[in-house]
PDB file of C-alpha atoms in Angstrom:
ATOM      1  CA  MET A   1      45.838  -8.742 -44.949  1.00 46.00           C
ATOM      2  CA  GLU A   2      46.515 -11.902 -42.912  1.00 46.00           C
ATOM      3  CA  VAL A   3      47.978  -9.858 -40.041  1.00 51.00           C
ATOM      4  CA  LEU A   4      44.970  -7.494 -40.139  1.00 53.00           C
ATOM      5  CA  MET A   5      42.516 -10.401 -40.021  1.00 46.00           C
ATOM      6  CA  ARG A   6      44.403 -12.040 -37.153  1.00 52.00           C
ATOM      7  CA  THR A   7      44.302  -8.812 -35.138  1.00 53.00           C
ATOM      8  CA  MET A   8      40.612  -8.342 -35.834  1.00 46.00           C
ATOM      9  CA  PHE A   9      39.627 -11.846 -34.714  1.00 47.00           C
ATOM     10  CA  GLN A  10      41.802 -11.634 -31.596  1.00 53.00           C
ATOM     11  CA  SER A  11      40.084  -8.371 -30.643  1.00 52.00           C
ATOM     12  CA  LEU A  12      36.627  -9.821 -31.275  1.00 45.00           C
ATOM     13  CA  GLY A  13      37.422 -12.778 -29.057  1.00 44.00           C
ATOM     14  CA  LYS A  14      38.045 -10.447 -26.114  1.00 54.00           C
ATOM     15  CA  ASN A  15      34.844  -8.436 -26.675  1.00 51.00           C
ATOM     16  CA  HIS A  16      32.366  -9.067 -23.886  1.00 55.00           C
ATOM     17  CA  SER A  17      29.325  -7.915 -25.911  1.00 51.00           C
ATOM     18  CA  MET A  18      30.164 -10.245 -28.800  1.00 48.00           C
ATOM     19  CA  ASN A  19      30.524 -13.137 -26.363  1.00 52.00           C
ATOM     20  CA  LYS A  20      27.057 -12.433 -24.947  1.00 54.00           C
ATOM     21  CA  LEU A  21      25.608 -12.308 -28.474  1.00 47.00           C
ATOM     22  CA  ALA A  22      27.265 -15.600 -29.368  1.00 46.00           C
ATOM     23  CA  LYS A  23      25.771 -17.290 -26.294  1.00 50.00           C
ATOM     24  CA  LYS A  24      22.331 -16.088 -27.343  1.00 49.00           C
ATOM     25  CA  TYR A  25      22.476 -17.510 -30.861  1.00 50.00           C
ATOM     26  CA  GLY A  26      24.334 -20.718 -30.112  1.00 50.00           C
ATOM     27  CA  LEU A  27      26.977 -22.713 -32.003  1.00 52.00           C
ATOM     28  CA  ARG A  28      26.482 -21.290 -35.454  1.00 50.00           C
ATOM     29  CA  MET A  29      28.937 -19.707 -37.910  1.00 51.00           C
ATOM     30  CA  GLY A  30      30.731 -23.039 -38.295  1.00 52.00           C
ATOM     31  CA  ALA A  31      31.933 -23.121 -34.693  1.00 59.00           C
ATOM     32  CA  ALA A  32      30.601 -26.671 -34.241  1.00 64.00           C
ATOM     33  CA  ARG A  33      33.567 -27.840 -36.277  1.00 71.00           C
ATOM     34  CA  PHE A  34      35.926 -26.744 -33.480  1.00 78.00           C
ATOM     35  CA  VAL A  35      33.706 -26.952 -30.377  1.00 81.00           C
ATOM     36  CA  ALA A  36      32.100 -30.197 -29.185  1.00 81.00           C
ATOM     37  CA  GLY A  37      28.729 -28.743 -28.279  1.00 81.00           C
ATOM     38  CA  ASP A  38      27.636 -26.798 -25.221  1.00 80.00           C
ATOM     39  CA  SER A  39      26.990 -29.678 -22.765  1.00 90.00           C
ATOM     40  CA  THR A  40      29.044 -32.228 -20.847  1.00 94.00           C
ATOM     41  CA  GLU A  41      27.050 -34.979 -22.527  1.00 95.00           C
ATOM     42  CA  SER A  42      28.030 -33.812 -26.016  1.00 93.00           C
ATOM     43  CA  ALA A  43      31.680 -33.541 -24.969  1.00 95.00           C
ATOM     44  CA  ILE A  44      31.685 -37.087 -23.578  1.00 97.00           C
ATOM     45  CA  GLN A  45      30.050 -38.423 -26.761  1.00 97.00           C
ATOM     46  CA  THR A  46      32.696 -36.707 -28.873  1.00 96.00           C
ATOM     47  CA  SER A  47      35.394 -38.157 -26.623  1.00 98.00           C
ATOM     48  CA  LYS A  48      34.011 -41.682 -27.108  1.00 98.00           C
ATOM     49  CA  GLU A  49      34.100 -41.230 -30.878  1.00 98.00           C
ATOM     50  CA  LEU A  50      37.700 -39.993 -30.757  1.00 98.00           C
ATOM     51  CA  ASN A  51      38.699 -42.862 -28.449  1.00 98.00           C
ATOM     52  CA  ASN A  52      37.156 -45.308 -30.914  1.00 98.00           C
ATOM     53  CA  SER A  53      39.382 -43.838 -33.636  1.00 98.00           C
ATOM     54  CA  GLY A  54      42.487 -44.538 -31.564  1.00 98.00           C
ATOM     55  CA  LYS A  55      42.955 -41.080 -30.023  1.00 98.00           C
ATOM     56  CA  VAL A  56      42.919 -39.878 -26.464  1.00 98.00           C
ATOM     57  CA  VAL A  57      41.400 -36.575 -25.366  1.00 98.00           C
ATOM     58  CA  THR A  58      41.728 -33.560 -23.106  1.00 98.00           C
ATOM     59  CA  LEU A  59      38.407 -31.875 -22.321  1.00 98.00           C
ATOM     60  CA  ASP A  60      38.119 -28.154 -21.637  1.00 94.00           C
ATOM     61  CA  HIS A  61      34.958 -26.486 -20.369  1.00 91.00           C
ATOM     62  CA  LEU A  62      35.282 -23.076 -21.963  1.00 83.00           C
ATOM     63  CA  GLY A  63      35.075 -19.933 -19.868  1.00 72.00           C
ATOM     64  CA  GLU A  64      36.285 -16.623 -21.261  1.00 62.00           C
ATOM     65  CA  PHE A  65      35.012 -13.982 -18.821  1.00 72.00           C
ATOM     66  CA  VAL A  66      34.874 -14.376 -15.039  1.00 86.00           C
ATOM     67  CA  PHE A  67      34.218 -11.212 -13.042  1.00 90.00           C
ATOM     68  CA  THR A  68      32.848 -12.483  -9.719  1.00 95.00           C
ATOM     69  CA  GLU A  69      33.652 -15.091  -7.107  1.00 97.00           C
ATOM     70  CA  GLU A  70      30.314 -16.745  -7.850  1.00 96.00           C
ATOM     71  CA  GLU A  71      31.219 -17.118 -11.541  1.00 94.00           C
ATOM     72  CA  ALA A  72      34.611 -18.563 -10.599  1.00 96.00           C
ATOM     73  CA  ARG A  73      33.037 -21.142  -8.327  1.00 96.00           C
ATOM     74  CA  LEU A  74      30.502 -22.044 -11.001  1.00 94.00           C
ATOM     75  CA  SER A  75      33.359 -22.631 -13.461  1.00 94.00           C
ATOM     76  CA  THR A  76      35.115 -24.760 -10.834  1.00 97.00           C
ATOM     77  CA  ALA A  77      31.944 -26.809 -10.385  1.00 96.00           C
ATOM     78  CA  MET A  78      31.803 -27.397 -14.147  1.00 95.00           C
ATOM     79  CA  CYS A  79      35.407 -28.646 -14.129  1.00 96.00           C
ATOM     80  CA  ILE A  80      34.543 -31.058 -11.315  1.00 98.00           C
ATOM     81  CA  GLN A  81      31.417 -32.155 -13.185  1.00 97.00           C
ATOM     82  CA  THR A  82      33.594 -32.830 -16.234  1.00 97.00           C
ATOM     83  CA  LEU A  83      36.009 -34.922 -14.167  1.00 98.00           C
ATOM     84  CA  GLU A  84      33.145 -36.940 -12.731  1.00 98.00           C
ATOM     85  CA  ALA A  85      31.689 -37.467 -16.231  1.00 98.00           C
ATOM     86  CA  ILE A  86      35.078 -38.671 -17.486  1.00 98.00           C
ATOM     87  CA  ALA A  87      35.330 -41.126 -14.622  1.00 98.00           C
ATOM     88  CA  GLU A  88      31.772 -42.377 -14.952  1.00 98.00           C
ATOM     89  CA  SER A  89      31.926 -42.837 -18.724  1.00 98.00           C
ATOM     90  CA  GLY A  90      35.384 -44.413 -18.745  1.00 98.00           C
ATOM     91  CA  VAL A  91      36.608 -42.268 -21.656  1.00 98.00           C
ATOM     92  CA  GLN A  92      40.348 -41.795 -21.997  1.00 98.00           C
ATOM     93  CA  SER A  93      40.564 -38.076 -21.254  1.00 98.00           C
ATOM     94  CA  ASN A  94      42.491 -35.490 -19.275  1.00 98.00           C
ATOM     95  CA  LEU A  95      41.136 -32.100 -18.231  1.00 98.00           C
ATOM     96  CA  SER A  96      42.457 -28.758 -19.453  1.00 98.00           C
ATOM     97  CA  LEU A  97      41.561 -25.481 -17.787  1.00 97.00           C
ATOM     98  CA  LYS A  98      42.355 -21.777 -17.671  1.00 95.00           C
ATOM     99  CA  MET A  99      43.031 -20.330 -14.250  1.00 96.00           C
ATOM    100  CA  THR A 100      41.414 -16.997 -15.154  1.00 95.00           C
ATOM    101  CA  SER A 101      38.125 -18.915 -15.383  1.00 93.00           C
ATOM    102  CA  LEU A 102      38.696 -20.030 -11.789  1.00 96.00           C
ATOM    103  CA  GLY A 103      39.110 -16.492 -10.467  1.00 96.00           C
ATOM    104  CA  LEU A 104      42.800 -15.721 -11.021  1.00 97.00           C
ATOM    105  CA  ASP A 105      42.023 -12.092 -11.903  1.00 96.00           C
ATOM    106  CA  ILE A 106      39.881 -11.780  -8.760  1.00 97.00           C
ATOM    107  CA  SER A 107      42.418 -13.161  -6.282  1.00 97.00           C
ATOM    108  CA  LYS A 108      45.226 -15.704  -6.248  1.00 97.00           C
ATOM    109  CA  GLU A 109      43.819 -17.224  -3.045  1.00 98.00           C
ATOM    110  CA  LEU A 110      40.414 -17.872  -4.636  1.00 98.00           C
ATOM    111  CA  CYS A 111      42.006 -19.454  -7.686  1.00 98.00           C
ATOM    112  CA  MET A 112      44.289 -21.673  -5.575  1.00 98.00           C
ATOM    113  CA  GLU A 113      41.340 -22.856  -3.508  1.00 98.00           C
ATOM    114  CA  ASN A 114      39.457 -23.756  -6.677  1.00 98.00           C
ATOM    115  CA  MET A 115      42.510 -25.443  -8.231  1.00 98.00           C
ATOM    116  CA  ARG A 116      43.015 -27.606  -5.153  1.00 98.00           C
ATOM    117  CA  ARG A 117      39.368 -28.732  -5.246  1.00 98.00           C
ATOM    118  CA  ILE A 118      39.721 -29.701  -8.900  1.00 98.00           C
ATOM    119  CA  LEU A 119      43.063 -31.471  -8.482  1.00 98.00           C
ATOM    120  CA  HIS A 120      41.833 -33.377  -5.444  1.00 98.00           C
ATOM    121  CA  THR A 121      38.815 -34.662  -7.411  1.00 98.00           C
ATOM    122  CA  ALA A 122      41.060 -35.493 -10.377  1.00 98.00           C
ATOM    123  CA  ARG A 123      43.532 -37.390  -8.192  1.00 98.00           C
ATOM    124  CA  MET A 124      40.739 -39.489  -6.647  1.00 98.00           C
ATOM    125  CA  ASN A 125      39.710 -40.458 -10.197  1.00 98.00           C
ATOM    126  CA  ASN A 126      43.251 -40.882 -11.578  1.00 98.00           C
ATOM    127  CA  ILE A 127      42.846 -38.036 -14.076  1.00 98.00           C
ATOM    128  CA  PHE A 128      45.559 -35.629 -15.206  1.00 98.00           C
ATOM    129  CA  VAL A 129      44.881 -31.869 -15.275  1.00 98.00           C
ATOM    130  CA  ARG A 130      46.633 -29.430 -17.597  1.00 98.00           C
ATOM    131  CA  ILE A 131      46.826 -25.707 -16.786  1.00 98.00           C
ATOM    132  CA  ASP A 132      46.580 -23.775 -20.060  1.00 96.00           C
ATOM    133  CA  MET A 133      48.923 -20.839 -20.451  1.00 96.00           C
ATOM    134  CA  GLU A 134      47.245 -17.527 -21.229  1.00 93.00           C
ATOM    135  CA  ASP A 135      48.634 -14.151 -22.266  1.00 93.00           C
ATOM    136  CA  TYR A 136      51.960 -12.742 -21.093  1.00 96.00           C
ATOM    137  CA  LEU A 137      50.421 -10.793 -18.187  1.00 96.00           C
ATOM    138  CA  HIS A 138      49.363 -14.113 -16.619  1.00 97.00           C
ATOM    139  CA  CYS A 139      52.565 -16.022 -17.380  1.00 97.00           C
ATOM    140  CA  GLN A 140      54.587 -15.495 -14.195  1.00 98.00           C
ATOM    141  CA  ILE A 141      51.742 -15.988 -11.737  1.00 98.00           C
ATOM    142  CA  SER A 142      50.593 -19.100 -13.605  1.00 98.00           C
ATOM    143  CA  LEU A 143      54.063 -20.611 -13.340  1.00 98.00           C
ATOM    144  CA  ASP A 144      54.380 -19.622  -9.677  1.00 98.00           C
ATOM    145  CA  MET A 145      51.052 -21.262  -8.859  1.00 98.00           C
ATOM    146  CA  TYR A 146      51.920 -24.375 -10.851  1.00 98.00           C
ATOM    147  CA  LYS A 147      55.147 -24.794  -8.884  1.00 98.00           C
ATOM    148  CA  GLU A 148      53.227 -24.465  -5.608  1.00 98.00           C
ATOM    149  CA  LEU A 149      50.583 -26.960  -6.713  1.00 98.00           C
ATOM    150  CA  ARG A 150      53.184 -29.389  -8.067  1.00 98.00           C
ATOM    151  CA  LYS A 151      54.545 -29.831  -4.532  1.00 96.00           C
ATOM    152  CA  GLU A 152      51.124 -31.202  -3.495  1.00 97.00           C
ATOM    153  CA  PHE A 153      49.901 -32.939  -6.641  1.00 98.00           C
ATOM    154  CA  ASP A 154      51.592 -35.183  -9.200  1.00 97.00           C
ATOM    155  CA  ASN A 155      48.636 -35.093 -11.603  1.00 98.00           C
ATOM    156  CA  VAL A 156      49.111 -31.531 -12.845  1.00 98.00           C
ATOM    157  CA  GLY A 157      50.999 -30.040 -15.790  1.00 98.00           C
ATOM    158  CA  ILE A 158      51.250 -26.704 -17.551  1.00 98.00           C
ATOM    159  CA  VAL A 159      51.827 -25.185 -20.984  1.00 98.00           C
ATOM    160  CA  ILE A 160      54.975 -23.433 -22.228  1.00 98.00           C
ATOM    161  CA  GLN A 161      54.892 -21.031 -25.210  1.00 97.00           C
ATOM    162  CA  ALA A 162      57.842 -20.962 -27.626  1.00 97.00           C
ATOM    163  CA  TYR A 163      57.238 -17.407 -28.859  1.00 97.00           C
ATOM    164  CA  LEU A 164      58.281 -15.791 -25.566  1.00 98.00           C
ATOM    165  CA  TYR A 165      61.875 -14.727 -24.973  1.00 98.00           C
ATOM    166  CA  ARG A 166      61.684 -15.986 -21.374  1.00 98.00           C
ATOM    167  CA  THR A 167      60.759 -19.547 -22.330  1.00 98.00           C
ATOM    168  CA  GLU A 168      64.190 -21.178 -22.208  1.00 96.00           C
ATOM    169  CA  GLN A 169      64.771 -19.875 -18.694  1.00 97.00           C
ATOM    170  CA  ASP A 170      61.320 -21.042 -17.641  1.00 98.00           C
ATOM    171  CA  MET A 171      62.167 -24.504 -18.930  1.00 96.00           C
ATOM    172  CA  ASN A 172      65.344 -24.571 -16.877  1.00 96.00           C
ATOM    173  CA  ASP A 173      63.412 -23.471 -13.774  1.00 97.00           C
ATOM    174  CA  LEU A 174      60.811 -26.222 -14.289  1.00 97.00           C
ATOM    175  CA  HIS A 175      63.414 -28.973 -14.699  1.00 96.00           C
ATOM    176  CA  GLN A 176      63.548 -29.698 -10.934  1.00 96.00           C
ATOM    177  CA  TYR A 177      59.763 -30.212 -10.879  1.00 97.00           C
ATOM    178  CA  GLN A 178      59.935 -32.993 -13.506  1.00 96.00           C
ATOM    179  CA  ALA A 179      57.146 -31.066 -15.204  1.00 97.00           C
ATOM    180  CA  ASN A 180      54.790 -32.700 -17.668  1.00 98.00           C
ATOM    181  CA  LEU A 181      54.632 -29.933 -20.258  1.00 98.00           C
ATOM    182  CA  ARG A 182      52.514 -29.158 -23.295  1.00 98.00           C
ATOM    183  CA  LEU A 183      54.806 -27.252 -25.660  1.00 98.00           C
ATOM    184  CA  VAL A 184      53.159 -24.799 -28.068  1.00 97.00           C
ATOM    185  CA  LYS A 185      54.254 -21.973 -30.321  1.00 95.00           C
ATOM    186  CA  GLY A 186      51.758 -19.516 -28.738  1.00 91.00           C
ATOM    187  CA  ALA A 187      48.486 -18.036 -29.943  1.00 80.00           C
ATOM    188  CA  TYR A 188      48.125 -14.664 -28.208  1.00 82.00           C
ATOM    189  CA  LYS A 189      49.108 -11.322 -29.724  1.00 81.00           C
ATOM    190  CA  GLU A 190      52.133 -10.132 -27.724  1.00 90.00           C
ATOM    191  CA  SER A 191      54.518  -7.204 -27.899  1.00 93.00           C
ATOM    192  CA  PRO A 192      57.901  -7.676 -29.623  1.00 95.00           C
ATOM    193  CA  GLU A 193      59.357  -6.577 -26.292  1.00 97.00           C
ATOM    194  CA  VAL A 194      58.431  -9.983 -24.824  1.00 96.00           C
ATOM    195  CA  SER A 195      58.023 -12.280 -27.836  1.00 96.00           C
ATOM    196  CA  PHE A 196      59.774 -13.194 -31.087  1.00 96.00           C
ATOM    197  CA  PRO A 197      58.141 -11.181 -33.867  1.00 93.00           C
ATOM    198  CA  GLU A 198      59.457 -13.453 -36.648  1.00 94.00           C
ATOM    199  CA  LYS A 199      57.969 -16.916 -37.302  1.00 91.00           C
ATOM    200  CA  LYS A 200      61.373 -18.427 -38.102  1.00 95.00           C
ATOM    201  CA  ASP A 201      62.660 -17.469 -34.655  1.00 97.00           C
ATOM    202  CA  VAL A 202      59.580 -18.939 -32.976  1.00 96.00           C
ATOM    203  CA  ASP A 203      60.082 -22.141 -34.934  1.00 96.00           C
ATOM    204  CA  GLU A 204      63.733 -22.408 -33.925  1.00 98.00           C
ATOM    205  CA  ASN A 205      62.900 -21.798 -30.286  1.00 98.00           C
ATOM    206  CA  TYR A 206      60.130 -24.384 -30.500  1.00 98.00           C
ATOM    207  CA  LYS A 207      62.562 -27.000 -31.747  1.00 98.00           C
ATOM    208  CA  LYS A 208      64.991 -26.032 -28.996  1.00 98.00           C
ATOM    209  CA  ILE A 209      62.500 -26.522 -26.153  1.00 98.00           C
ATOM    210  CA  ILE A 210      61.160 -29.790 -27.586  1.00 98.00           C
ATOM    211  CA  LYS A 211      64.718 -31.126 -27.611  1.00 98.00           C
ATOM    212  CA  MET A 212      65.483 -29.742 -24.139  1.00 97.00           C
ATOM    213  CA  HIS A 213      62.476 -31.355 -22.515  1.00 98.00           C
ATOM    214  CA  LEU A 214      62.746 -34.714 -24.225  1.00 98.00           C
ATOM    215  CA  LEU A 215      66.481 -35.054 -23.554  1.00 97.00           C
ATOM    216  CA  ASN A 216      65.889 -34.102 -19.923  1.00 96.00           C
ATOM    217  CA  GLY A 217      63.723 -37.211 -19.734  1.00 97.00           C
ATOM    218  CA  HIS A 218      60.427 -35.487 -18.939  1.00 97.00           C
ATOM    219  CA  TYR A 219      57.017 -36.238 -20.460  1.00 98.00           C
ATOM    220  CA  THR A 220      56.456 -33.970 -23.446  1.00 98.00           C
ATOM    221  CA  ALA A 221      53.259 -33.065 -25.282  1.00 98.00           C
ATOM    222  CA  VAL A 222      54.169 -31.601 -28.656  1.00 98.00           C
ATOM    223  CA  ALA A 223      51.091 -29.538 -29.494  1.00 97.00           C
ATOM    224  CA  SER A 224      51.328 -28.469 -33.131  1.00 94.00           C
ATOM    225  CA  HIS A 225      49.716 -28.922 -36.532  1.00 90.00           C
ATOM    226  CA  ASP A 226      53.010 -27.972 -38.220  1.00 92.00           C
ATOM    227  CA  GLU A 227      54.236 -31.074 -40.051  1.00 94.00           C
ATOM    228  CA  GLU A 228      57.823 -29.773 -39.995  1.00 96.00           C
ATOM    229  CA  MET A 229      57.722 -29.785 -36.172  1.00 97.00           C
ATOM    230  CA  ILE A 230      56.136 -33.219 -36.108  1.00 98.00           C
ATOM    231  CA  GLN A 231      58.796 -34.636 -38.416  1.00 98.00           C
ATOM    232  CA  TYR A 232      61.485 -32.943 -36.300  1.00 98.00           C
ATOM    233  CA  THR A 233      60.128 -34.644 -33.177  1.00 98.00           C
ATOM    234  CA  LYS A 234      60.021 -38.017 -34.919  1.00 98.00           C
ATOM    235  CA  ARG A 235      63.683 -37.698 -35.988  1.00 98.00           C
ATOM    236  CA  LEU A 236      64.728 -36.494 -32.548  1.00 98.00           C
ATOM    237  CA  VAL A 237      63.189 -39.406 -30.666  1.00 98.00           C
ATOM    238  CA  ARG A 238      64.446 -41.922 -33.201  1.00 97.00           C
ATOM    239  CA  GLU A 239      68.051 -40.629 -33.131  1.00 98.00           C
ATOM    240  CA  ASN A 240      68.116 -40.497 -29.315  1.00 98.00           C
ATOM    241  CA  GLY A 241      66.334 -43.768 -28.599  1.00 97.00           C
ATOM    242  CA  ILE A 242      63.461 -42.026 -26.804  1.00 97.00           C
ATOM    243  CA  SER A 243      60.448 -44.230 -26.106  1.00 97.00           C
ATOM    244  CA  ASN A 244      57.080 -43.375 -27.553  1.00 96.00           C
ATOM    245  CA  ASP A 245      55.808 -43.559 -23.944  1.00 97.00           C
ATOM    246  CA  GLN A 246      57.667 -40.333 -23.130  1.00 98.00           C
ATOM    247  CA  PHE A 247      55.775 -38.047 -25.498  1.00 98.00           C
ATOM    248  CA  GLU A 248      52.559 -37.475 -27.411  1.00 98.00           C
ATOM    249  CA  PHE A 249      51.317 -35.273 -30.216  1.00 98.00           C
ATOM    250  CA  GLN A 250      48.438 -32.960 -29.427  1.00 98.00           C
ATOM    251  CA  MET A 251      46.102 -31.261 -31.891  1.00 94.00           C
ATOM    252  CA  LEU A 252      42.872 -29.296 -31.778  1.00 90.00           C
ATOM    253  CA  TYR A 253      39.473 -30.817 -32.360  1.00 91.00           C
ATOM    254  CA  GLY A 254      38.401 -30.337 -35.957  1.00 85.00           C
ATOM    255  CA  ILE A 255      41.846 -29.381 -37.307  1.00 85.00           C
ATOM    256  CA  CYS A 256      44.185 -31.601 -39.397  1.00 89.00           C
ATOM    257  CA  VAL A 257      42.104 -34.711 -38.798  1.00 93.00           C
ATOM    258  CA  GLU A 258      43.833 -36.630 -41.586  1.00 95.00           C
ATOM    259  CA  LEU A 259      47.215 -35.905 -39.985  1.00 95.00           C
ATOM    260  CA  GLN A 260      45.898 -37.081 -36.621  1.00 97.00           C
ATOM    261  CA  ASP A 261      44.727 -40.345 -38.194  1.00 98.00           C
ATOM    262  CA  ARG A 262      48.010 -40.869 -39.964  1.00 98.00           C
ATOM    263  CA  LEU A 263      49.992 -40.460 -36.742  1.00 98.00           C
ATOM    264  CA  VAL A 264      47.737 -42.948 -34.963  1.00 98.00           C
ATOM    265  CA  LYS A 265      48.332 -45.497 -37.741  1.00 98.00           C
ATOM    266  CA  GLU A 266      52.086 -44.941 -37.382  1.00 98.00           C
ATOM    267  CA  GLY A 267      51.836 -45.913 -33.708  1.00 97.00           C
ATOM    268  CA  TYR A 268      52.104 -42.515 -32.059  1.00 98.00           C
ATOM    269  CA  LYS A 269      49.939 -41.313 -29.197  1.00 98.00           C
ATOM    270  CA  VAL A 270      47.638 -38.501 -30.369  1.00 98.00           C
ATOM    271  CA  ARG A 271      45.632 -36.417 -27.908  1.00 98.00           C
ATOM    272  CA  VAL A 272      42.859 -34.182 -29.197  1.00 98.00           C
ATOM    273  CA  TYR A 273      42.015 -30.979 -27.339  1.00 94.00           C
ATOM    274  CA  VAL A 274      38.208 -30.916 -27.164  1.00 95.00           C
ATOM    275  CA  PRO A 275      36.595 -27.678 -25.940  1.00 91.00           C
ATOM    276  CA  TYR A 276      32.935 -27.392 -25.087  1.00 91.00           C
ATOM    277  CA  GLY A 277      30.472 -25.083 -23.330  1.00 82.00           C
ATOM    278  CA  ILE A 278      28.415 -21.958 -23.942  1.00 73.00           C
ATOM    279  CA  ASP A 279      31.464 -19.636 -23.689  1.00 67.00           C
ATOM    280  CA  TRP A 280      32.794 -20.795 -27.049  1.00 62.00           C
ATOM    281  CA  PHE A 281      33.131 -17.475 -28.871  1.00 63.00           C
ATOM    282  CA  GLY A 282      36.578 -16.354 -27.633  1.00 64.00           C
ATOM    283  CA  TYR A 283      38.069 -19.748 -28.362  1.00 64.00           C
ATOM    284  CA  PHE A 284      36.485 -19.788 -31.825  1.00 62.00           C
ATOM    285  CA  MET A 285      37.879 -16.317 -32.650  1.00 63.00           C
ATOM    286  CA  ARG A 286      41.404 -17.466 -31.717  1.00 61.00           C
ATOM    287  CA  ARG A 287      41.078 -20.432 -34.069  1.00 59.00           C
ATOM    288  CA  LEU A 288      40.064 -18.074 -36.894  1.00 60.00           C
ATOM    289  CA  ALA A 289      42.976 -15.780 -36.052  1.00 62.00           C
ATOM    290  CA  GLU A 290      45.461 -18.636 -36.215  1.00 58.00           C
ATOM    291  CA  ARG A 291      44.610 -20.022 -39.649  1.00 52.00           C
ATOM    292  CA  PRO A 292      43.085 -18.101 -42.593  1.00 52.00           C
ATOM    293  CA  ALA A 293      41.780 -21.425 -43.956  1.00 50.00           C
ATOM    294  CA  ASN A 294      39.429 -21.569 -40.973  1.00 47.00           C
ATOM    295  CA  VAL A 295      37.894 -18.232 -42.069  1.00 49.00           C
ATOM    296  CA  TRP A 296      37.034 -19.576 -45.519  1.00 48.00           C
ATOM    297  CA  PHE A 297      35.416 -22.615 -43.900  1.00 44.00           C
ATOM    298  CA  VAL A 298      33.160 -20.287 -41.876  1.00 45.00           C
ATOM    299  CA  LEU A 299      32.318 -18.159 -44.917  1.00 44.00           C
ATOM    300  CA  LYS A 300      31.246 -21.271 -46.825  1.00 45.00           C
ATOM    301  CA  ASN A 301      28.940 -22.174 -43.931  1.00 40.00           C
ATOM    302  CA  PHE A 302      27.378 -18.714 -44.107  1.00 38.00           C
ATOM    303  CA  ALA A 303      26.846 -19.162 -47.841  1.00 38.00           C
ATOM    304  CA  LYS A 304      25.070 -22.452 -47.252  1.00 39.00           C
TER     305      LYS A 304
END
């Protein structure tokens, strides 16, 4: 049943008609728990509240479907607007983005032009930008573009997914770039031809790449709500004398808040991924697909 539900929500998240319907009716169905409103102002206010609780932030203006150059440039403008709002407000926040929302599926050249505009604005304001990793079909081109951008900008990082077979080799390739990486297990539905089908194998590979990156001396964002992985990271840094300045824990807005607070009290850096915008539906469906408990939360909101 859990696998069936996950597949259903992942499919819904990619449905263009459902996304249009969700835009029309706004942040209902309990999505406000996971999405910080549909405006830059609401995202900045949420960031201030999280900063006041001892956490830092990465903001992401959501964009699930981009079919034209005009839409890609509009998404780019929203990223720049977010960067300017971060700088003006003084909140402690990075920016996260998906390159498909900047026109990657239209042309690499368009996407690179938009990425350079964003990274230039971010560099002027001393803000770090994280490229989110998407599905397997976008993996290689995303890494290729990151490597090209990394030669020009030192304020850019990318995400690596533990559930892919190729990940260890990708980590080795990125070593020379001194990459600032967000390490995740992976949230997209992929074929067993390219990804580990068993959770235990994903978990073991996740531990392997956390250890690889930390021992290589590079900045590491451990993005997980899995307490076993968090405890593993704590032991690893303690046993190897790794400074707390070399890593951070990252979690999603609205998920495991008590765990976030506990880590802050223990002296660890916690960054909360805060998405916002009118294109919230695809992101929301992926959150439901990841954790069945999220589905029951939504059903309770419907009942109310």
